[in-house]
């Protein structure tokens, strides 16, 4: 369908732009890029772009990214699913699991954030466990770290 193709290309374009622009510009556009991530992860065809954009946002400002992801647990779940979707490229699966794992790691050290993700903790651990069976070692490693950090959240 032409609309789906256009949507996929648009999200890929935003992902490519986010990867190339200076960090200062990413921080300026952070709010709009969070909205793009939220939209992209809702669709299997564009979740790869959403994971790549989220990764870039995390690099630019991890505190803002953590705040966004803990306030939007549906995005965390979508990223966990992307991390275990074997049809996605290795880099997208690994990035998605690394983001979810980093959120888990930070939450284990910040008791104020833990209640915001308690509802999705079990689901994320279950989804990430699928990554432990991935053919690629890098994905299995990222999934193992991710599951470890999320299992430590009280």
Coordinates of N, CA, C and O in Angstrom, one line a residue, residues 51-134:
X51 N 12.9 2.5 17.2 CA 13.9 2.0 18.1 C 15.2 2.8 17.9 O 15.9 3.2 18.8
X52 N 15.5 3.1 16.6 CA 16.7 3.8 16.3 C 16.6 5.3 16.7 O 17.6 5.8 17.2
X53 N 15.5 5.9 16.6 CA 15.3 7.3 17.1 C 15.4 7.3 18.6 O 16.0 8.2 19.2
X54 N 14.8 6.3 19.3 CA 14.8 6.3 20.7 C 16.3 6.1 21.2 O 16.7 6.8 22.2
X55 N 17.0 5.3 20.5 CA 18.4 5.2 20.8 C 19.2 6.5 20.7 O 20.0 6.8 21.6
X56 N 18.9 7.2 19.7 CA 19.6 8.5 19.5 C 19.2 9.5 20.6 O 20.0 10.3 21.1
X57 N 17.9 9.5 21.0 CA 17.4 10.4 22.0 C 18.1 10.0 23.4 O 18.5 10.9 24.1
X58 N 18.3 8.7 23.6 CA 18.9 8.3 24.8 C 20.4 8.8 24.8 O 20.9 9.2 25.9
X59 N 21.0 8.7 23.7 CA 22.4 9.2 23.6 C 22.5 10.7 23.9 O 23.4 11.2 24.6
X60 N 21.5 11.5 23.4 CA 21.5 12.9 23.5 C 21.2 13.4 24.9 O 21.8 14.3 25.4
X61 N 20.2 12.7 25.6 CA 19.8 13.2 26.9 C 19.2 12.0 27.6 O 17.9 11.8 27.5
X62 N 20.0 11.2 28.3 CA 19.4 10.0 28.9 C 18.4 10.3 30.0 O 17.4 9.5 30.1
X63 N 18.5 11.4 30.7 CA 17.5 11.7 31.7 C 16.2 12.0 31.1 O 15.1 11.5 31.6
X64 N 16.1 12.8 30.1 CA 14.9 13.1 29.4 C 14.3 11.8 28.8 O 13.1 11.6 28.9
X65 N 15.1 11.0 28.2 CA 14.6 9.7 27.6 C 14.1 8.8 28.7 O 13.0 8.2 28.5
X66 N 14.7 8.7 29.8 CA 14.2 7.9 30.9 C 12.9 8.4 31.4 O 11.9 7.6 31.6
X67 N 12.8 9.7 31.6 CA 11.5 10.3 32.0 C 10.4 10.0 31.0 O 9.3 9.6 31.4
X68 N 10.7 10.1 29.7 CA 9.7 9.8 28.7 C 9.3 8.4 28.7 O 8.1 8.0 28.7
X69 N 10.3 7.5 28.8 CA 9.9 6.0 28.7 C 9.2 5.5 29.9 O 8.4 4.7 29.8
X70 N 9.5 6.1 31.1 CA 8.8 5.6 32.3 C 7.4 6.2 32.3 O 6.5 5.6 32.9
X71 N 7.2 7.3 31.7 CA 5.8 7.9 31.6 C 5.0 7.2 30.5 O 3.8 7.4 30.5
X72 N 5.7 6.5 29.6 CA 5.0 5.9 28.5 C 5.4 4.4 28.4 O 6.2 4.0 27.5
X73 N 4.9 3.6 29.3 CA 5.3 2.2 29.4 C 4.9 1.4 28.1 O 5.6 0.4 27.8
X74 N 3.9 1.9 27.4 CA 3.6 1.2 26.1 C 4.8 1.3 25.1 O 5.0 0.3 24.3
X75 N 5.5 2.3 25.2 CA 6.7 2.5 24.3 C 7.8 1.5 24.8 O 8.4 0.8 23.9
X76 N 7.9 1.3 26.1 CA 8.9 0.4 26.6 C 8.5 -1.0 26.1 O 9.4 -1.8 25.7
X77 N 7.3 -1.4 26.2 CA 6.8 -2.7 25.8 C 7.1 -2.9 24.3 O 7.5 -3.9 23.9
X78 N 6.8 -1.9 23.5 CA 7.0 -2.0 22.1 C 8.5 -2.2 21.7 O 8.8 -2.9 20.9
X79 N 9.3 -1.5 22.5 CA 10.8 -1.6 22.3 C 11.2 -3.0 22.7 O 12.1 -3.6 22.0
X80 N 10.7 -3.5 23.8 CA 11.0 -4.9 24.2 C 10.6 -5.9 23.1 O 11.3 -6.9 22.8
X81 N 9.4 -5.7 22.5 CA 8.9 -6.6 21.4 C 9.9 -6.4 20.2 O 10.2 -7.4 19.6
X82 N 10.3 -5.2 19.9 CA 11.2 -5.0 18.8 C 12.5 -5.7 19.0 O 13.1 -6.3 18.0
X83 N 12.9 -5.7 20.2 CA 14.2 -6.4 20.5 C 14.2 -7.9 20.3 O 15.2 -8.5 20.2
X84 N 13.0 -8.5 20.2 CA 12.9 -9.9 20.0 C 12.2 -10.3 18.7 O 11.9 -11.4 18.5
X85 N 12.1 -9.3 17.9 CA 11.4 -9.6 16.6 C 12.5 -9.9 15.6 O 13.3 -9.0 15.1
X86 N 12.7 -11.2 15.3 CA 13.8 -11.7 14.5 C 13.8 -11.2 13.0 O 14.8 -11.3 12.3
X87 N 12.7 -10.6 12.6 CA 12.6 -10.1 11.2 C 13.3 -8.7 11.1 O 13.6 -8.2 10.0
X88 N 13.6 -8.1 12.3 CA 14.2 -6.8 12.3 C 15.7 -7.0 12.2 O 16.3 -8.0 12.7
X89 N 16.5 -6.0 11.7 CA 17.9 -6.1 11.6 C 18.5 -6.2 13.0 O 18.0 -5.8 14.0
X90 N 19.7 -6.9 13.1 CA 20.4 -7.0 14.3 C 20.6 -5.7 15.1 O 20.4 -5.7 16.3
X91 N 21.0 -4.7 14.4 CA 21.2 -3.4 15.1 C 20.0 -2.8 15.7 O 20.1 -2.3 16.8
X92 N 18.8 -3.0 15.1 CA 17.6 -2.5 15.7 C 17.2 -3.3 16.9 O 16.8 -2.8 17.9
X93 N 17.3 -4.7 16.8 CA 17.0 -5.5 18.0 C 17.9 -5.2 19.1 O 17.5 -5.1 20.3
X94 N 19.2 -5.1 18.9 CA 20.2 -4.8 19.9 C 19.9 -3.5 20.5 O 19.9 -3.3 21.8
X95 N 19.7 -2.4 19.7 CA 19.4 -1.1 20.2 C 18.2 -1.1 21.1 O 18.2 -0.5 22.2
X96 N 17.1 -1.7 20.7 CA 15.9 -1.7 21.4 C 16.1 -2.4 22.8 O 15.7 -1.8 23.8
X97 N 16.8 -3.5 22.8 CA 17.0 -4.2 24.1 C 18.0 -3.4 25.0 O 17.8 -3.4 26.2
X98 N 18.9 -2.7 24.4 CA 19.8 -1.9 25.2 C 19.1 -0.7 25.8 O 19.4 -0.4 27.0
X99 N 18.2 -0.2 25.1 CA 17.4 1.0 25.7 C 16.6 0.5 26.8 O 16.6 1.1 27.9
X100 N 15.8 -0.6 26.6 CA 15.0 -1.2 27.7 C 15.8 -1.6 28.9 O 15.5 -1.3 30.0
X101 N 17.0 -2.2 28.6 CA 17.9 -2.6 29.7 C 18.4 -1.4 30.5 O 18.5 -1.4 31.7
X102 N 18.8 -0.3 29.7 CA 19.3 0.9 30.4 C 18.2 1.5 31.3 O 18.5 2.0 32.4
X103 N 17.0 1.5 30.8 CA 15.9 2.0 31.6 C 15.8 1.2 32.9 O 15.7 1.7 34.0
X104 N 15.9 -0.1 32.8 CA 15.8 -1.0 33.9 C 16.9 -0.8 34.9 O 16.8 -0.7 36.1
X105 N 18.1 -0.6 34.3 CA 19.3 -0.3 35.2 C 19.2 0.9 36.0 O 19.5 1.0 37.2
X106 N 18.7 2.0 35.3 CA 18.5 3.3 36.0 C 17.4 3.2 37.1 O 17.6 3.7 38.2
X107 N 16.4 2.5 36.8 CA 15.3 2.4 37.7 C 15.7 1.6 38.9 O 15.2 1.9 40.0
X108 N 16.6 0.6 38.8 CA 17.0 -0.2 40.0 C 17.7 0.7 41.0 O 17.8 0.4 42.2
X109 N 18.3 1.8 40.5 CA 19.0 2.8 41.4 C 18.2 4.0 41.7 O 18.7 4.9 42.4
X110 N 16.9 4.1 41.3 CA 16.1 5.2 41.5 C 14.7 4.8 42.0 O 13.9 4.5 41.1
X111 N 14.5 4.7 43.3 CA 13.3 4.2 43.8 C 12.0 5.0 43.4 O 10.9 4.5 43.4
X112 N 12.2 6.2 43.1 CA 11.1 7.1 42.7 C 10.5 6.7 41.4 O 9.3 6.9 41.1
X113 N 11.3 6.1 40.5 CA 10.9 5.7 39.2 C 10.2 4.4 39.1 O 9.4 4.1 38.3
X114 N 10.6 3.5 40.1 CA 10.1 2.1 40.1 C 8.6 2.0 40.0 O 8.1 1.1 39.2
X115 N 7.8 2.7 40.8 CA 6.4 2.5 40.7 C 5.7 2.8 39.3 O 4.7 2.1 39.0
X116 N 6.4 3.6 38.6 CA 5.8 4.0 37.2 C 5.9 2.8 36.3 O 5.2 2.8 35.3
X117 N 6.8 1.8 36.5 CA 6.9 0.7 35.6 C 6.5 -0.6 36.2 O 6.6 -1.7 35.5
X118 N 6.1 -0.6 37.4 CA 5.7 -1.9 38.1 C 4.7 -2.7 37.3 O 4.7 -3.9 37.2
X119 N 3.7 -2.0 36.7 CA 2.6 -2.7 35.9 C 3.2 -3.4 34.7 O 2.6 -4.4 34.3
X120 N 4.3 -3.0 34.1 CA 4.8 -3.6 32.9 C 6.0 -4.5 33.1 O 6.5 -5.1 32.2
X121 N 6.5 -4.5 34.3 CA 7.7 -5.2 34.6 C 7.7 -6.7 34.2 O 8.5 -7.2 33.5
X122 N 6.6 -7.4 34.6 CA 6.5 -8.8 34.3 C 6.4 -9.0 32.8 O 7.0 -10.0 32.2
X123 N 5.7 -8.2 32.1 CA 5.5 -8.3 30.6 C 6.9 -8.0 29.9 O 7.2 -8.7 29.0
X124 N 7.6 -7.1 30.4 CA 8.9 -6.8 29.8 C 9.9 -7.9 30.0 O 10.5 -8.4 29.0
X125 N 9.9 -8.5 31.2 CA 10.8 -9.6 31.4 C 10.4 -10.8 30.5 O 11.3 -11.5 30.0
X126 N 9.1 -11.0 30.4 CA 8.6 -12.1 29.6 C 9.0 -11.9 28.1 O 9.5 -12.8 27.4
X127 N 8.8 -10.7 27.6 CA 9.2 -10.4 26.2 C 10.7 -10.5 26.0 O 11.1 -11.1 25.0
X128 N 11.5 -10.0 26.9 CA 12.9 -10.0 26.7 C 13.5 -11.4 26.8 O 14.5 -11.7 26.1
X129 N 12.8 -12.3 27.5 CA 13.3 -13.6 27.6 C 13.4 -14.3 26.2 O 14.2 -15.2 26.0
X130 N 12.5 -13.9 25.3 CA 12.5 -14.4 24.0 C 13.9 -14.1 23.3 O 14.3 -14.9 22.4
X131 N 14.4 -13.0 23.6 CA 15.7 -12.6 23.0 C 16.9 -13.4 23.4 O 17.9 -13.5 22.7
X132 N 16.7 -14.2 24.5 CA 17.8 -15.1 25.0 C 17.9 -16.3 24.0 O 19.0 -17.0 24.1
X133 N 17.0 -16.5 23.1 CA 17.0 -17.6 22.2 C 17.4 -17.1 20.8 O 17.4 -17.9 19.8
X134 N 17.7 -15.8 20.6 CA 18.0 -15.3 19.3 C 19.3 -15.9 18.8 O 20.2 -16.4 19.5

